Tab-separated table of C-alpha atoms in Angstrom:
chain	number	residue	atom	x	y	z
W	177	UNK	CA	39.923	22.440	115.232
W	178	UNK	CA	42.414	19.461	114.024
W	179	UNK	CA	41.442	16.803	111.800
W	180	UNK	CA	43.066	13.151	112.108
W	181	UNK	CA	44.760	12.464	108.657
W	182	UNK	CA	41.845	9.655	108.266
W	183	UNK	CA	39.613	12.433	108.083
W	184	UNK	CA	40.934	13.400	104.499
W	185	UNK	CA	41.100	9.877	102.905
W	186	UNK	CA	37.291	10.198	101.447
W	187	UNK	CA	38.362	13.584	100.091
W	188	UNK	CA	41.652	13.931	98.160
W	189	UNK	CA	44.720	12.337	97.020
W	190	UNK	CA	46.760	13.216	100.083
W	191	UNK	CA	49.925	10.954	100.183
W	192	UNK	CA	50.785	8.786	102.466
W	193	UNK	CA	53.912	11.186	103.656
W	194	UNK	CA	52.574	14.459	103.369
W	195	UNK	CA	53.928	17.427	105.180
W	196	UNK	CA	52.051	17.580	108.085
W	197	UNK	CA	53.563	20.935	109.051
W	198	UNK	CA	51.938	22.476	105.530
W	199	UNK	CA	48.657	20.503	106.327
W	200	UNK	CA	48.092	22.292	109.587
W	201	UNK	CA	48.649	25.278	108.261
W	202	UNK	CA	46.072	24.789	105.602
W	203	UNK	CA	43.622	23.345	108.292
W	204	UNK	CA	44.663	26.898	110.318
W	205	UNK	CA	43.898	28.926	107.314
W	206	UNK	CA	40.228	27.227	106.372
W	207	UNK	CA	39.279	27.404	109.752
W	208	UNK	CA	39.908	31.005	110.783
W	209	UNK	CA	39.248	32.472	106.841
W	210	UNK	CA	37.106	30.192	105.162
W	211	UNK	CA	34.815	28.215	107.578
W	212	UNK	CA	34.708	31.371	109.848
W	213	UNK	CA	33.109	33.151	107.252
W	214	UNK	CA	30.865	30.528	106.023
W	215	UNK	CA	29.247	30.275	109.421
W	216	UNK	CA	29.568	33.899	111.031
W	217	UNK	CA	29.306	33.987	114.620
W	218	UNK	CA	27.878	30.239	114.536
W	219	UNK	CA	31.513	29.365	114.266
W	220	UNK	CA	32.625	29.874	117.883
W	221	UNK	CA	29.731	27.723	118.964
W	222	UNK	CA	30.970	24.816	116.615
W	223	UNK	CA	34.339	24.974	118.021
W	224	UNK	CA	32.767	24.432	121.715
W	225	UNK	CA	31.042	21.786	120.692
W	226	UNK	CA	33.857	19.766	119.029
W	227	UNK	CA	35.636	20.602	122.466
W	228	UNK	CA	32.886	18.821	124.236
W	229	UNK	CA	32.211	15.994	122.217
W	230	UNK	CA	36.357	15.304	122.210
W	231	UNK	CA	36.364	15.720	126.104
W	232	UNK	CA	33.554	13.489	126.427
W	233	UNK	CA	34.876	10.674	124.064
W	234	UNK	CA	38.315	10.591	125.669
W	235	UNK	CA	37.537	10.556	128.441
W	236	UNK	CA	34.167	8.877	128.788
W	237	UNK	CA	33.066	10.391	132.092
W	238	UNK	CA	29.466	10.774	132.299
W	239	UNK	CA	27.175	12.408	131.849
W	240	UNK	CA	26.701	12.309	128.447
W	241	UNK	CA	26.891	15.936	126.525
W	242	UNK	CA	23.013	17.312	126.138
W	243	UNK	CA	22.074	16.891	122.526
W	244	UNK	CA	25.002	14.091	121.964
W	245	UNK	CA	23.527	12.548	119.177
W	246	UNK	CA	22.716	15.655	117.067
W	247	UNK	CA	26.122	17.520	117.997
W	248	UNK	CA	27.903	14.278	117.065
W	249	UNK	CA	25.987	14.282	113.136
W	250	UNK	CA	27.004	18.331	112.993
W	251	UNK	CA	30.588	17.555	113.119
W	252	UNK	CA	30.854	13.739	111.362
W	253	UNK	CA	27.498	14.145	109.168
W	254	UNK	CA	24.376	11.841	108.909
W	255	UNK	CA	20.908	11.992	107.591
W	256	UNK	CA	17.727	13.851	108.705
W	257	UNK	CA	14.343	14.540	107.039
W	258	UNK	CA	13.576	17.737	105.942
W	259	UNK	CA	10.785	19.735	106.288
W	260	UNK	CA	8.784	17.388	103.462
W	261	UNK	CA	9.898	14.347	105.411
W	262	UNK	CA	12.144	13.314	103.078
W	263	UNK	CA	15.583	11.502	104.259
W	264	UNK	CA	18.263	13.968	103.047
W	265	UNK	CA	22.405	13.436	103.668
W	266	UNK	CA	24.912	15.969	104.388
W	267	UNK	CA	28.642	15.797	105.004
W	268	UNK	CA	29.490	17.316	108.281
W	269	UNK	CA	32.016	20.181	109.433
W	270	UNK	CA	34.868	17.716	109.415
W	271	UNK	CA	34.178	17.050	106.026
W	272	UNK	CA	33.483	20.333	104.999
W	273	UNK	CA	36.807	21.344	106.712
W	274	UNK	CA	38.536	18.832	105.314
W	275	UNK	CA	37.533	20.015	101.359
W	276	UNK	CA	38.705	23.771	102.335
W	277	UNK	CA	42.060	22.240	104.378
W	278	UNK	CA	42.737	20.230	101.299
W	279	UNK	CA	42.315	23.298	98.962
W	280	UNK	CA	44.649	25.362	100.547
W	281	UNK	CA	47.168	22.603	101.228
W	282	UNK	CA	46.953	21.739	97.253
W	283	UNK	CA	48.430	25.075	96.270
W	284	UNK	CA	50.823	25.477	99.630
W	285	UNK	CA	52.221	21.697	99.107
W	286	UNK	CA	53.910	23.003	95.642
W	287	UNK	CA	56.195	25.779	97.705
W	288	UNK	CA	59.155	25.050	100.324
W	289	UNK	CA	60.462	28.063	102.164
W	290	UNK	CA	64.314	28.528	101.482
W	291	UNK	CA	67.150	31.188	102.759
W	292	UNK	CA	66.449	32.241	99.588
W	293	UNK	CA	63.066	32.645	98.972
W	294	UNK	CA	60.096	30.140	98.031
W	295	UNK	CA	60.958	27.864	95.961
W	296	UNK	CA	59.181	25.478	93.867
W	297	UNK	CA	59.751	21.825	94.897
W	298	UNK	CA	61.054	19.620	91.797
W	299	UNK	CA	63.314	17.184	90.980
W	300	UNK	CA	64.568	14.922	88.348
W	301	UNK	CA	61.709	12.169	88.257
W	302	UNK	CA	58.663	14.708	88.057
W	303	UNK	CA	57.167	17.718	86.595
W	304	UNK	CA	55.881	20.288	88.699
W	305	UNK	CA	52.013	21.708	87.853
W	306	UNK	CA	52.049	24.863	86.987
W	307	UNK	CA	50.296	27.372	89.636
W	308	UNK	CA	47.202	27.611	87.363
W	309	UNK	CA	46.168	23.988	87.205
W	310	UNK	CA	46.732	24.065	90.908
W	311	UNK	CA	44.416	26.982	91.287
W	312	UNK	CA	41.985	25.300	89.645
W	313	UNK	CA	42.332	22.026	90.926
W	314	UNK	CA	42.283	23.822	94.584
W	315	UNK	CA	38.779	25.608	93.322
W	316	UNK	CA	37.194	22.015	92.316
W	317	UNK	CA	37.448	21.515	96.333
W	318	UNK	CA	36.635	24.642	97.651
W	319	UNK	CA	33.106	24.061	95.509
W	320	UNK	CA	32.891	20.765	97.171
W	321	UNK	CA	33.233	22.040	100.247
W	322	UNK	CA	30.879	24.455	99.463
W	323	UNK	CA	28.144	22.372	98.679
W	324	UNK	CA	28.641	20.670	102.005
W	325	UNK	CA	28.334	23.672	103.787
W	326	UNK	CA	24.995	24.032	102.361
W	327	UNK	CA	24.231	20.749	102.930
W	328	UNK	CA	24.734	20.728	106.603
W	329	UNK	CA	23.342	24.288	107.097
W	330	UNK	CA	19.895	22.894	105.913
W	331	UNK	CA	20.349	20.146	108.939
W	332	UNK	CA	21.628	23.079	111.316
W	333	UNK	CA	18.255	24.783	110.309
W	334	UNK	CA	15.790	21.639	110.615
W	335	UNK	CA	17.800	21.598	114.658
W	336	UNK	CA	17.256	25.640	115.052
W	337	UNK	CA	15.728	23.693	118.826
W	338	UNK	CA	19.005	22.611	119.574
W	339	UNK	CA	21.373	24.752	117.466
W	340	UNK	CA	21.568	28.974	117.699
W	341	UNK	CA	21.983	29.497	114.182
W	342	UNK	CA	20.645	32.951	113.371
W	343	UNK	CA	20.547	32.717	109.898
W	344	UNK	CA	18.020	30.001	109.750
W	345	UNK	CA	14.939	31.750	107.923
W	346	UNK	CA	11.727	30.900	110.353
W	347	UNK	CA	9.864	29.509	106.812
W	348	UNK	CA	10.345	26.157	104.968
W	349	UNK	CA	13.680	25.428	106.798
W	350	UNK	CA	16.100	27.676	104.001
W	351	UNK	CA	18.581	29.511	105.293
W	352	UNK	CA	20.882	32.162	104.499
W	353	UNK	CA	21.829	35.797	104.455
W	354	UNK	CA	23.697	37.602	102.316
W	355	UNK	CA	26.273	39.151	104.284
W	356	UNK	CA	26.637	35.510	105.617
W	357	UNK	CA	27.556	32.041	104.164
W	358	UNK	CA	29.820	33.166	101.803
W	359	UNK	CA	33.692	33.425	101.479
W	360	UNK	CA	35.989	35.074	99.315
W	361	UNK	CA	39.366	34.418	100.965
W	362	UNK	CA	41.013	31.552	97.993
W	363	UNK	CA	44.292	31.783	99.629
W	364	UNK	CA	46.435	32.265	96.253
W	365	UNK	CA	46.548	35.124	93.979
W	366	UNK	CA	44.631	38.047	93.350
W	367	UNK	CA	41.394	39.058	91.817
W	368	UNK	CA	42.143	40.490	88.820
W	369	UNK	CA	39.720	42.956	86.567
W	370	UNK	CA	40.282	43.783	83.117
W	371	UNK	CA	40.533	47.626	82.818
W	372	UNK	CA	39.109	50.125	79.661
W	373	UNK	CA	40.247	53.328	78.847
């Protein structure tokens, strides 16, 4: 799944010329390590019906996709009312791919690939950020994203008619699972533990 650079202008300070290349990576990584995870074997059905709805669009040949409407808020977001009828917003899966693209392309943006090695970019009008205050700059995303992933799962769940999400509990539309909805993958550095002899 590809986003259009519009897609990211809601999200993050993305420049005008970024490096594409780097920004398809990152859109590569979230989708096959983060959003993957966060969605389990839901995933593969979201990719088919992003393929559908971009057939459909481009080329306009009816008949319209079964579900259009609901398929099209999944991907680009809306509202709904929740099981106490109460009008509730979530982001999307663009959006939600866009926060975890953006993470990953914060801390990948600061490295070039040389003959030599990576290197970090600089030069002589600015000063590089260190890797930490990337890190955590990347995180403040990724926790975005996160919450939009929750946010659209409770929509998934209220649609459990129209969408096969199996980890939509069958009581007061939560959803969840522990080995599911979660991910780990940061795409930087290492978890560290402090060790006591």
């Amino acid at each position: 799944m590809n986003l259009l650079q519009d897609q990211y202008n809601e999200i993050g300070v993305v420049a005008r010329h970024c490096d594409n290349l780097k920004l398809t990576i990152s859109e590569n990584e979230a989708s096959n390590f983060d959003l993957a995870d966060l969605f389990c074997d839901f995933w593969e059905e979201i990719e088919n019906i992003n393929a559908e709805i971009i057939a459909y669009e481009s080329d306009s040949i009816p008949p319209i996709p079964e579900n259009y409407t609901e398929k099209c808020a999944l991907l680009r977001g809306g509202t709904y009312l929740d099981c106490k009828n109460k009008p509730r917003v979530f982001e999307g899966v663009y959006k939600i791919l866009a926060y975890y693209s953006y993470s990953r392309y914060i801390v990948l943006n600061g490295f070039s690939d040389t003959p030599n090695g990576l290197v970090q970019k600089t030069n002589e009008f600015s000063i590089p950020k260190t890797l930490k205050e990337l890190e955590l700059f990347a995180d403040k995303y990724r926790n975005m994203g996160f919450i939009s992933f929750g946010r659209t799962v409770k929509y998934i769940c209220k649609n459990t008619n129209i969408f096969d999400f199996n980890h939509c509990s069958k009581v007061d539309c939560n959803c969840g699972d522990e080995d599911c909805g979660t991910t780990k993958a940061k795409g930087y550095g290492f978890k560290g533990l402090n060790v006591n002899k």
